[in-house]
Coordinates of C-alpha atoms and ligand atoms in Angstrom, one line a residue:
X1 CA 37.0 -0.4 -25.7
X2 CA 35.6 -2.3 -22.6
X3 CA 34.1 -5.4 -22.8
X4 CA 30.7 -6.9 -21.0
X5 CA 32.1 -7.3 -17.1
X6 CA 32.6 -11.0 -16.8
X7 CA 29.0 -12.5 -15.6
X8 CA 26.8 -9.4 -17.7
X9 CA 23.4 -11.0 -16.8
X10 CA 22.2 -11.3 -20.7
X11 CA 18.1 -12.3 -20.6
X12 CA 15.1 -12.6 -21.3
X13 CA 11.3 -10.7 -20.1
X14 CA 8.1 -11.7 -20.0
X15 CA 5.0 -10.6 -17.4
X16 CA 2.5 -12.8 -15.8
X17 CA -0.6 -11.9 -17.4
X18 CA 0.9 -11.4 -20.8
X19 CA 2.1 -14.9 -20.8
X20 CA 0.3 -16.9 -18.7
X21 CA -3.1 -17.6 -19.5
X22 CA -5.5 -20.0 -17.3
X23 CA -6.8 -16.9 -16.0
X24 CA -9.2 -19.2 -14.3
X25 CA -6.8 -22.2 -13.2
X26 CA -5.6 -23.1 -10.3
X27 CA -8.2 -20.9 -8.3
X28 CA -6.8 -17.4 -9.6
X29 CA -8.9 -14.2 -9.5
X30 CA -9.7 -11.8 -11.8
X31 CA -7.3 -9.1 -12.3
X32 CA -7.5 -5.4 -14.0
X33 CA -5.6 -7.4 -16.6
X34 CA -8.4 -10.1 -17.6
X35 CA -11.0 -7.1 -18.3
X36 CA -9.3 -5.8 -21.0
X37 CA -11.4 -5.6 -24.2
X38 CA -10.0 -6.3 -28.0
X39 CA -11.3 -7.5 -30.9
X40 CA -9.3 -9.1 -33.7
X41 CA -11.7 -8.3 -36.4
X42 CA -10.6 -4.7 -35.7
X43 CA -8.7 -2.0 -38.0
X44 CA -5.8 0.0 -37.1
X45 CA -8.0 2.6 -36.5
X46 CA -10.1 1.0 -34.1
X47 CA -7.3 -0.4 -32.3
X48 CA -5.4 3.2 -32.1
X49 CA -8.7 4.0 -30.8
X50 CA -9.0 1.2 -28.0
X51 CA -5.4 1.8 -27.0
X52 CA -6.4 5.4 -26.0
X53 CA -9.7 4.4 -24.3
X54 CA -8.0 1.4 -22.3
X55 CA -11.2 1.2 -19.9
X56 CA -14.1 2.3 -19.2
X57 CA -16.1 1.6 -15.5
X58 CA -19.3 0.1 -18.1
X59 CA -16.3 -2.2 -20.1
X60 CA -14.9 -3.3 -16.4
X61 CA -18.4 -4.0 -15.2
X62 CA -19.4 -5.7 -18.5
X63 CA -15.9 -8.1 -18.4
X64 CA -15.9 -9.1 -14.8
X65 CA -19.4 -10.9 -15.0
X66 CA -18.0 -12.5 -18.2
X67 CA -16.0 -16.2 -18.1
X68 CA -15.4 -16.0 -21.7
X69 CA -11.7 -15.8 -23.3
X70 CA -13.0 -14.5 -26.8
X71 CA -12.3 -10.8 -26.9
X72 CA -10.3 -11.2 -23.5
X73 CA -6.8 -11.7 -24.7
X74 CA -5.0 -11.4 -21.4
X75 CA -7.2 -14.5 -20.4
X76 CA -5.1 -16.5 -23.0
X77 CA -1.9 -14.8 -23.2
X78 CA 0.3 -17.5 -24.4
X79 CA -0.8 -19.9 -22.2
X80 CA 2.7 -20.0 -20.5
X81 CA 0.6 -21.3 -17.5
X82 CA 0.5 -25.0 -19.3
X83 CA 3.7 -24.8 -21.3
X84 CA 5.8 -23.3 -19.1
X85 CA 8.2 -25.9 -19.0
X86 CA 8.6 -26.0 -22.2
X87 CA 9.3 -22.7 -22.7
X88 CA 11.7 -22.6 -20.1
X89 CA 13.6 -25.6 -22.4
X90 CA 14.0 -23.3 -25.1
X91 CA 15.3 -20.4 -22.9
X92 CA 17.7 -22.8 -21.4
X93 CA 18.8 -23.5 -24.7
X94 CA 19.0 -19.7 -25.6
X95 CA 21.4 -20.2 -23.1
X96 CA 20.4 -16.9 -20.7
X97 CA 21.8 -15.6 -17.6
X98 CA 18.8 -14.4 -16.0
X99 CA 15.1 -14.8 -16.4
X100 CA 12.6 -11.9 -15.2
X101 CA 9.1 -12.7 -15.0
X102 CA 6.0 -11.0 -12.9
X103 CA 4.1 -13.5 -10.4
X104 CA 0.2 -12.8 -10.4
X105 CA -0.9 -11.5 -7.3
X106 CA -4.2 -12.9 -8.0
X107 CA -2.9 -16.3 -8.0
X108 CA -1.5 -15.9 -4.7
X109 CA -4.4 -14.1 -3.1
X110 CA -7.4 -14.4 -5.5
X111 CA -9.1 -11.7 -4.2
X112 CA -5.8 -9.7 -2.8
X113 CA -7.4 -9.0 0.6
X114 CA -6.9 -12.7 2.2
X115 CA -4.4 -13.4 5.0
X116 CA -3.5 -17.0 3.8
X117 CA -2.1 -17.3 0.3
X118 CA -3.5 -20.2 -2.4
X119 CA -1.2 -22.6 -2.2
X120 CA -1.3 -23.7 -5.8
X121 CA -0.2 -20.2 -7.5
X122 CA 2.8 -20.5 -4.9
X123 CA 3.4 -24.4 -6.0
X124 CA 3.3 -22.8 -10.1
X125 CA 6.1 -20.4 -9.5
X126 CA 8.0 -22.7 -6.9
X127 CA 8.3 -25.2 -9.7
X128 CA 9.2 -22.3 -12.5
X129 CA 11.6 -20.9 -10.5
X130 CA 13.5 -24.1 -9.1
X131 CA 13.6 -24.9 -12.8
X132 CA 15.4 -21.9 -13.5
X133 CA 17.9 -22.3 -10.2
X134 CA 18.3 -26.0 -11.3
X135 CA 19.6 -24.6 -14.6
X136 CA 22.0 -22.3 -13.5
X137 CA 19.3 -19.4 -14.6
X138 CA 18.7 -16.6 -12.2
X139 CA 15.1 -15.5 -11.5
X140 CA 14.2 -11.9 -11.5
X141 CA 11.2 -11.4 -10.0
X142 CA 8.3 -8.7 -10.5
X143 CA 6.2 -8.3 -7.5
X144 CA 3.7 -6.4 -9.5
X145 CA 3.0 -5.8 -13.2
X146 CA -0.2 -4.0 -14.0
X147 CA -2.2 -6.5 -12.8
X148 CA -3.9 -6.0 -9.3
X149 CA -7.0 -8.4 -8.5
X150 CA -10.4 -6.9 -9.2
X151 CA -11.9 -7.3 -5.7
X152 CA -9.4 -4.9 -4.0
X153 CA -10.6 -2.3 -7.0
X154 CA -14.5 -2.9 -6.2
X155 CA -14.3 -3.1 -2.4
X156 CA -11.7 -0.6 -1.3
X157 CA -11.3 1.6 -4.4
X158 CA -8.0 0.0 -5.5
X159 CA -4.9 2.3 -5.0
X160 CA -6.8 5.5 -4.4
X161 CA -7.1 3.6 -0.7
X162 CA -4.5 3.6 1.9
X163 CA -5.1 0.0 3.0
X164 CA -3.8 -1.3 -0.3
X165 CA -0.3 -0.6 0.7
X166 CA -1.3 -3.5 3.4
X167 CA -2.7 -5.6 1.3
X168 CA 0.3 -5.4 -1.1
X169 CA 3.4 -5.7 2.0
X170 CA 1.1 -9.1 3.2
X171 CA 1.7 -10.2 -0.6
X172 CA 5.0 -8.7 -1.3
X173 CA 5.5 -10.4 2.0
X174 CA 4.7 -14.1 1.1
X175 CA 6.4 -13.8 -1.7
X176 CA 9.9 -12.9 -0.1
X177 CA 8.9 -15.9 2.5
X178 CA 7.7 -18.7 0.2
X179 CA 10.1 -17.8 -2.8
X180 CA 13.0 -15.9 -1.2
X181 CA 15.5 -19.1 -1.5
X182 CA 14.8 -19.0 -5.3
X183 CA 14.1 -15.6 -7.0
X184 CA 18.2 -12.7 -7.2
X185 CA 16.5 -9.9 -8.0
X186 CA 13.4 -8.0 -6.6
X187 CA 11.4 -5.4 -8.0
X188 CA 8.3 -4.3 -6.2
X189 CA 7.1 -2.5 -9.4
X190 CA 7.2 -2.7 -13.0
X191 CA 7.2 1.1 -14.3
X192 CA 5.9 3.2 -11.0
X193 CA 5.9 6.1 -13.4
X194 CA 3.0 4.1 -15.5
X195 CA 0.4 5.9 -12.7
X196 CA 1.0 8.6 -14.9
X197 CA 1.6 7.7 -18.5
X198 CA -0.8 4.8 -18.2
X199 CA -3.3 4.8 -14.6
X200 CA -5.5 1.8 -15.6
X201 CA -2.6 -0.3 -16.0
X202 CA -0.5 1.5 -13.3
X203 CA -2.7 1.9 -10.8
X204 CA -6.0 0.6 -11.6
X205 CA -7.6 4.0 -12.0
X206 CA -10.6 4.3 -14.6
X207 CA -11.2 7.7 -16.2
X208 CA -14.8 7.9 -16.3
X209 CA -15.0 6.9 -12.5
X210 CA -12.7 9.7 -11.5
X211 CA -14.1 13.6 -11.2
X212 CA -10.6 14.3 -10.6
X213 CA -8.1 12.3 -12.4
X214 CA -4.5 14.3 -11.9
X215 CA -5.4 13.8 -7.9
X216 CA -6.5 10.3 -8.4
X217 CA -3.2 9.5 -9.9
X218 CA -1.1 10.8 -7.5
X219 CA -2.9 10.3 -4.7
X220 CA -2.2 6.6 -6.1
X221 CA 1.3 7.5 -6.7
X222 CA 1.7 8.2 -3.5
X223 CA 0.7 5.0 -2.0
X224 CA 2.6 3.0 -4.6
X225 CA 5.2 5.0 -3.3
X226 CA 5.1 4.3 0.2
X227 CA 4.8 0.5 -0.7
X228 CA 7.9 0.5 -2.9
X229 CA 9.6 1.6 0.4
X230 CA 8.0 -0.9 2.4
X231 CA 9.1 -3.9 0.5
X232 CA 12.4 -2.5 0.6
X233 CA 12.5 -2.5 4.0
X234 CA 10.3 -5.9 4.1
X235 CA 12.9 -7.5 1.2
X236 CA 16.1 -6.0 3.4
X237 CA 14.8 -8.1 6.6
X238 CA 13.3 -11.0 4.9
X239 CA 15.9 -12.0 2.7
X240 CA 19.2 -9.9 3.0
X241 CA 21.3 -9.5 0.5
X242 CA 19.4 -10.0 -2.6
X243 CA 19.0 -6.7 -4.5
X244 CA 15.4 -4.8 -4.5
X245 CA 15.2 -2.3 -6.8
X246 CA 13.4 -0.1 -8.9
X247 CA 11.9 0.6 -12.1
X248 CA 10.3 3.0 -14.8
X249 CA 9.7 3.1 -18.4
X250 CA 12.2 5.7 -19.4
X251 CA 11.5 8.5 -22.3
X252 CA 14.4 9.8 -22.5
X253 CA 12.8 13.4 -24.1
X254 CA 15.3 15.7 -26.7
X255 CA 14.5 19.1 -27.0
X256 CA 13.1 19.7 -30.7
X257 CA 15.1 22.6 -31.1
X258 CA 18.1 24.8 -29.4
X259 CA 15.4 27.2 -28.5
X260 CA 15.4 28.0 -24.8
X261 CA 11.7 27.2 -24.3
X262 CA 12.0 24.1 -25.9
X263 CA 15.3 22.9 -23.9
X264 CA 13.1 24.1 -20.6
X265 CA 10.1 21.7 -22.1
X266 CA 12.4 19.2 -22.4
X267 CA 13.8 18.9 -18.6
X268 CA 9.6 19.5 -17.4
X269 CA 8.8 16.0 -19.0
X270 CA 12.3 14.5 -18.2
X271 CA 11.1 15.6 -14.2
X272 CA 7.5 14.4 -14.5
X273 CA 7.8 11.7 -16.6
X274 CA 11.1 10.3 -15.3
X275 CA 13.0 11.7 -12.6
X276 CA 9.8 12.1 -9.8
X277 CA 9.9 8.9 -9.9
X278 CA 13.4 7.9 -9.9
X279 CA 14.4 10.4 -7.7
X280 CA 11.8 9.2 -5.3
X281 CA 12.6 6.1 -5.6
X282 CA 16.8 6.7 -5.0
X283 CA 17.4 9.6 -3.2
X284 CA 14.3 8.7 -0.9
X285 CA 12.2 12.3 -1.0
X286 CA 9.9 14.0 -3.2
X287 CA 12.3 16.9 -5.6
X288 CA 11.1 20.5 -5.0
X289 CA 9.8 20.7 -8.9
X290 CA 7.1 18.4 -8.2
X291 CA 6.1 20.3 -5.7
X292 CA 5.3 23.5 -7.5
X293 CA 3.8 21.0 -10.2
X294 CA 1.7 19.6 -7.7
X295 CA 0.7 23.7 -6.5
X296 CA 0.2 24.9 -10.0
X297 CA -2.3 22.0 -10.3
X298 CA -3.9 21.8 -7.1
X299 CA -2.5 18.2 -6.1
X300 CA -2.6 17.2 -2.4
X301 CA 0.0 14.4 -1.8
X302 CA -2.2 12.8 1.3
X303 CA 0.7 12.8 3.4
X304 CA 1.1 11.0 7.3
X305 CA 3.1 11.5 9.8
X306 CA 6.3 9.1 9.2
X307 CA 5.7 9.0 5.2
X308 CA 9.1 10.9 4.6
X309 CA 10.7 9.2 6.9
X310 CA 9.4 5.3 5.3
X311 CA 10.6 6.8 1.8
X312 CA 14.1 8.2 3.0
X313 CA 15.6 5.0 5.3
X314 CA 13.9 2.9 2.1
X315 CA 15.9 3.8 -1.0
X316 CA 16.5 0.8 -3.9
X317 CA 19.7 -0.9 -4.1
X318 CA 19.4 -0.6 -7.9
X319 CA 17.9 0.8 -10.8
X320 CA 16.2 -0.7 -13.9
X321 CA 14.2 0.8 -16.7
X322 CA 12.7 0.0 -19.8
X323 CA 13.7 1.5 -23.3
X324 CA 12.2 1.4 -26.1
X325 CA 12.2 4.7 -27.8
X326 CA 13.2 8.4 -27.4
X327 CA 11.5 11.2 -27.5
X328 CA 11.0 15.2 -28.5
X329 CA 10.1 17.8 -26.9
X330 CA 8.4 21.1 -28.3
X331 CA 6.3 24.0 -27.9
X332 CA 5.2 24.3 -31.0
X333 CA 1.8 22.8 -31.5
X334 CA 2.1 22.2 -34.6
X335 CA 4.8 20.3 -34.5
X336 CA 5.0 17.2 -36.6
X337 CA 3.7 14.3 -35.3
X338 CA 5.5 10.9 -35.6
X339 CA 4.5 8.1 -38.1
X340 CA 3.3 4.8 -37.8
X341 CA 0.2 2.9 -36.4
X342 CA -0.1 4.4 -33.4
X343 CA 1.3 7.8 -32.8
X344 CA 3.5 8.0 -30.1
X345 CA 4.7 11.6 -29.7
X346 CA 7.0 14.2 -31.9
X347 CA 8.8 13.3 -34.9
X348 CA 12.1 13.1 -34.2
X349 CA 13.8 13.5 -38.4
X350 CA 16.6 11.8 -37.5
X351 CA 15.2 8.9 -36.6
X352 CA 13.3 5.5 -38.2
X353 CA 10.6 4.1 -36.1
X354 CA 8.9 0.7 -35.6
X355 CA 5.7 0.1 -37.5
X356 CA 3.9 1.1 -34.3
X357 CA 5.7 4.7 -34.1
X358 CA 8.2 3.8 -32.0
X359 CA 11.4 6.0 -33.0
X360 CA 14.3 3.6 -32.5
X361 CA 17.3 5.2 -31.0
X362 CA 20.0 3.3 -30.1
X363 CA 22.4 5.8 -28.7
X364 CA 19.8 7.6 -26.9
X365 CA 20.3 4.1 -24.4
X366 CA 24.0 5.0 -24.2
X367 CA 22.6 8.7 -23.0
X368 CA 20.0 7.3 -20.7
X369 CA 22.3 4.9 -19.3
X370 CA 25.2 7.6 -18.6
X371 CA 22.3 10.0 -17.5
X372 CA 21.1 7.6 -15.4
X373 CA 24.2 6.7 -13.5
X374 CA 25.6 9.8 -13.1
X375 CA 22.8 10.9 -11.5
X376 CA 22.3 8.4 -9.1
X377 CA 25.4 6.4 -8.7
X378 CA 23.3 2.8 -8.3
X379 CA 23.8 -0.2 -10.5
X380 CA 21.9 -0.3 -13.6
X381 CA 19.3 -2.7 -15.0
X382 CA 17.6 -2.5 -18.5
X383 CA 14.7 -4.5 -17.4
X384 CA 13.2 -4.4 -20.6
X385 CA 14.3 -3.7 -24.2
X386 CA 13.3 -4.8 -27.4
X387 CA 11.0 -4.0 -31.1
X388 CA 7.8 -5.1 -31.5
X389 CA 7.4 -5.9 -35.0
X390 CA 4.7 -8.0 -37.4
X391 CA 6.6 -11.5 -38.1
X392 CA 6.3 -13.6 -41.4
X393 CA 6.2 -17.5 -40.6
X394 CA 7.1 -19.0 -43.9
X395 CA 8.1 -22.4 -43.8
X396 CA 8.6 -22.8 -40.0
X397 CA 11.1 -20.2 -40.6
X398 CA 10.9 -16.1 -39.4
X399 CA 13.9 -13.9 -41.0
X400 CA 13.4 -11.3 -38.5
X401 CA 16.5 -9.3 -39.9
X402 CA 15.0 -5.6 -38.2
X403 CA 14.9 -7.2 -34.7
X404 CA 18.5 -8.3 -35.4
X405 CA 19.5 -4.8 -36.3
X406 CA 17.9 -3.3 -33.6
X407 CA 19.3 -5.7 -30.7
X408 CA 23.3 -5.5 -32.3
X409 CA 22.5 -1.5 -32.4
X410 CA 21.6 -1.2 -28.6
X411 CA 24.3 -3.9 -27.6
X412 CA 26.8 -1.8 -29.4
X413 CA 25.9 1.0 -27.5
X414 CA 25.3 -0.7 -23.9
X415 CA 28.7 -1.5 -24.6
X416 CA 29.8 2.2 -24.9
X417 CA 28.0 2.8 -21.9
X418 CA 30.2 0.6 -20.5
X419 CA 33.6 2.1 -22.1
X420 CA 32.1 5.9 -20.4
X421 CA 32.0 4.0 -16.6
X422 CA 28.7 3.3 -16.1
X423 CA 28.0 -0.1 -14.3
X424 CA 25.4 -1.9 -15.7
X425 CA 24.9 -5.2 -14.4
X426 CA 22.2 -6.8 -16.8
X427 CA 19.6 -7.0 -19.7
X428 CA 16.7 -8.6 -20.0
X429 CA 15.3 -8.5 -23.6
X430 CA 11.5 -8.0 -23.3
X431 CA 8.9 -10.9 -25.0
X432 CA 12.0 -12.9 -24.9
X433 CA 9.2 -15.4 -26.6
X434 CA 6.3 -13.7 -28.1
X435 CA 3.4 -12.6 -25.8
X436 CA 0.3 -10.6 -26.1
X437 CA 1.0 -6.8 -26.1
X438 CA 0.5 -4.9 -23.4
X439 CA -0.3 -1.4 -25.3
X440 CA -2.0 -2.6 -27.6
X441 CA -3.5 -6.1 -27.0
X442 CA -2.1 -7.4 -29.9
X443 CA -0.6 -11.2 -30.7
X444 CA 0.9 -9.6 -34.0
X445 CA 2.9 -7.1 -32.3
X446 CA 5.6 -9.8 -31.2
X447 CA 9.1 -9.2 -29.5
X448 CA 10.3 -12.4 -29.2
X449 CA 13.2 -14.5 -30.3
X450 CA 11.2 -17.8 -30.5
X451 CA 7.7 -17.3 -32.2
X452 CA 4.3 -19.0 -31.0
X453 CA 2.0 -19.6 -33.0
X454 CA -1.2 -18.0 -32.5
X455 CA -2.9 -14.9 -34.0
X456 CA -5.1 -12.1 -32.7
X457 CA -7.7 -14.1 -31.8
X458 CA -6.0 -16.9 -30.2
X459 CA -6.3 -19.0 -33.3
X460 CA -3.6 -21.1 -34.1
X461 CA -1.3 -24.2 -33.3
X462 CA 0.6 -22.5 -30.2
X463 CA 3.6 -23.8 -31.5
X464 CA 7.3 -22.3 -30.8
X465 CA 9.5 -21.4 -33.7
X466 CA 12.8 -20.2 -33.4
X467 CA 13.5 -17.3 -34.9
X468 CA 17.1 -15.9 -37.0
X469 CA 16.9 -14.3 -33.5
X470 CA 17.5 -16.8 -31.3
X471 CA 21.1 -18.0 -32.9
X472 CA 21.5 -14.4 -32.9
X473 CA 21.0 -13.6 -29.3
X474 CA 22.2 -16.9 -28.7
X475 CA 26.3 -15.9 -30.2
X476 CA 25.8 -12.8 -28.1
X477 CA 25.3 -14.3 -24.6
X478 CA 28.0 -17.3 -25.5
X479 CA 30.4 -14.7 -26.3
X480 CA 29.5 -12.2 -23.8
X481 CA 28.6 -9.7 -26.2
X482 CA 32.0 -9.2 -27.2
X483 CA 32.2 -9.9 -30.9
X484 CA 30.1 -7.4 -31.5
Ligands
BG6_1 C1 6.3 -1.9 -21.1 C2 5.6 -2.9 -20.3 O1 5.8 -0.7 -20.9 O2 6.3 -2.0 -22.5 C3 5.3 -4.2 -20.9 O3 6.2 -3.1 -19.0 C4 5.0 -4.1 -22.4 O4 4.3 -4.9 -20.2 C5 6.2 -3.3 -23.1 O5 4.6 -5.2 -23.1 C6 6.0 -3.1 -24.6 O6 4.8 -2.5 -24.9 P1 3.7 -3.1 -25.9 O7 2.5 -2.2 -25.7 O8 4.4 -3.1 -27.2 O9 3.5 -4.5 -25.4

């Protein structure tokens, strides 16, 4: 059996508005992410019911005249912003490889629309990131992560709007210029696909504001698109050499049954949900399915003259995903439905799942990741990876025995992976410390090896704990996964 190549970048995830906090320090903007609504005192109902709402235009309008934090969790997250340092001690202890974080855009240009970037956002990550490089960490770095300023929503109609691939390339832009020296890995965009499975988060899109939503999403799409491409090309200039890749949140989909119409359902989601956006992204055109998708449903991509062109000389030098889950595909209506809090597609009966519905499937990462690489020949990331899970602090102590499982489970098959030829070149563990959830808004849904102290509300000391976790995780990075 192969082992981990020597210098497997083991890590650990987090985003910027997740984390951070100070959503008014150090002259930040708003961002889509600070309007997000949730209140603690909620059931599981209501939350399964706020999850599938996300945003409404009278919620947005309500939330950006409001400078409160209650209800606003995003506005707290952790409030990495302050402790960063300190967290980064405990990840340096962890002992990773690599560290992937998201930098705010609306810390760097409040308003997104600026030509000269605030200075003191740049200072924050200068002095994360050299923190990192000092300690031997390397810095992946998230150019966007769901969280595009407000002001570039009101005044140009966010994504919908052409000019927003200029206001992103003058970001994506200073970035590569101001942080180049410090940050190994670039990714332009956490989980392009999200336009679809998720448009408020992925591009900003509100339902309610949208006559019609499919075109609105793609017509977004489209853009995001074109400025994946450009910050290719930008990154390939600016600072040559350092990988720029791309990303999406794989569901890797089963067919339910043997049936034919059920294998056929199975490859339509795998092409809509995952490959449109992969191949895109790799192979640098839009595949021929899409385009009878985008007939059968009346979608006009607005295409320019040159757009093919930016999208095929642009193609990512590698590929990263998220995994969390598999899922089934069926065409039977009545199929069953999967358990848990929030429910997140078919039952799959072979399969356990988190207490949020998640199925847990370790080998179908060993699938995705052979799929994935045959298919595309490009290096492989998993950018994110991990169980969100309720956590009992007893005694400064968390026994989080499940999240051990699940992470030796996944190793052990990243590992096959591995043995079958596929070249995966990292892993960074997502909520590496525990963060506010992005589905769900949720403190209690934590990820993390080290737990912080603070509940749904934002009550609570803030203090880090280490979880059984973290010597866990810990072994497997000092031994390069290998005793596993
Ligand atoms: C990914 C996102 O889709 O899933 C993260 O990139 C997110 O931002 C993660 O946190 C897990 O989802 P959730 O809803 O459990 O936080």
């Amino acid at each position: 059996m192969s082992n981990f190549p020597k210098g497997f970048l083991w890590g650990g995830a987090i985003s910027g508005s997740q984390a951070e906090g100070g959503f008014n320090k150090g002259k930040k903007g708003l961002n889509t992410q600070d309007l997000r609504y949730f209140d603690a005192s909620w059931d599981t109902e209501k939350r399964t019911e706020n999850r599938n709402i996300n945003m409404t235009s009278e919620r947005f309008k309500v939330a950006k005249n409001s400078e409160t934090t209650d209800f606003y969790p995003f506005r707290r997250g952790i409030d990495f912003y302050h402790n960063y340092d300190e967290d980064l001690d405990h990840l340096i202890e962890l002992g990773i490889k690599i560290f992937r974080t998201s930098i705010t855009w609306s810390r760097i240009f409040p308003k997104g629309d600026e030509s000269e970037p605030n200075r003191e956002g740049l200072d924050f990550y200068k002095k994360m990131f050299k923190k990192c490089q000092d300690n031997k960490i390397k810095v992946f770095a998230t150019i966007l992560h769901y969280d595009t300023p407000v002001h570039l929503i009101e005044v140009y109609g966010g994504w919908k709007n052409r000019k927003m691939i200029d206001f992103y390339l003058n970001y994506a832009e200073t970035l590569y210029r101001e942080l180049g020296d410090l940050v190994d890995y670039w990714l332009p965009f956490n989980e392009i696909n999200a336009n679809r499975f998720n448009p408020y988060n992925g591009c900003s899109i509100i339902k309610d504001d949208e006559p019609d939503y499919l075109q609105s999403i793609y017509t977004c799409g489209h853009h995001q698109f074109l400025a994946n491409a450009r910050a290719v090309e930008l990154g390939h200039k600016l600072v040559p050499g350092v990988p720029i890749g791309g990303m999406i949140a794989r569901f890797t989909t089963y067919p339910a049954t043997c049936h034919p119409n059920d294998v056929m359902k199975a490859l339509e989601d795998e092409n809509v949900k995952n490959y449109f956006y992969l191949d895109v992204m790799a192979r640098g055109a839009y595949p021929n399915y899409m385009k009878r998708f985008f007939a059968e449903n009346q979608i006009e991509i607005p295409w320019q003259e040159g757009d093919e062109a930016i999208l095929k000389t642009n193609t990512v030098d590698f590929l990263s995903f998220s995994y969390y889950m598999s899922m089934v595909a069926s065409t039977d209506p009545q199929y069953e439905k999967s358990s848990g809090n929030l429910v997140s597609g078919n039952k799959n009966p072979y399969l356990t799942a988190s207490e949020w519905g998640w199925q847990i499937d370790p080998v179908g990462l060993r699938i995705t990741l052979n799929d994935m690489y045959d298919r595309y020949h490009l290096p492989l990331f998993i950018a994110e990876n991990g169980i969100g899970a309720v956590d009992q602090l007893e005694d400064d102590q968390v026994h989080d025995t499940y999240r051990i499982n699940y992470l030796s489970e996944h190793f052990k098959q990243m590992k096959e992976a591995i043995h079958d030829g596929v070249d995966l070149i990292g892993y960074t563990m997502w909520g590496i410390i525990d963060i506010v959830s992005c589905g769900t808004i949720e403190m209690s849904k934590r990820y993390g090896v080290i737990y912080v102290d603070l509940d749904d509300a934002g009550h609570g000391s803030g203090r880090r704990i280490k979880k059984d976790s973290f010597k866990f995780y810990q072994d497997i990075i000092q031994t390069n996964g290998n005793k596993l």
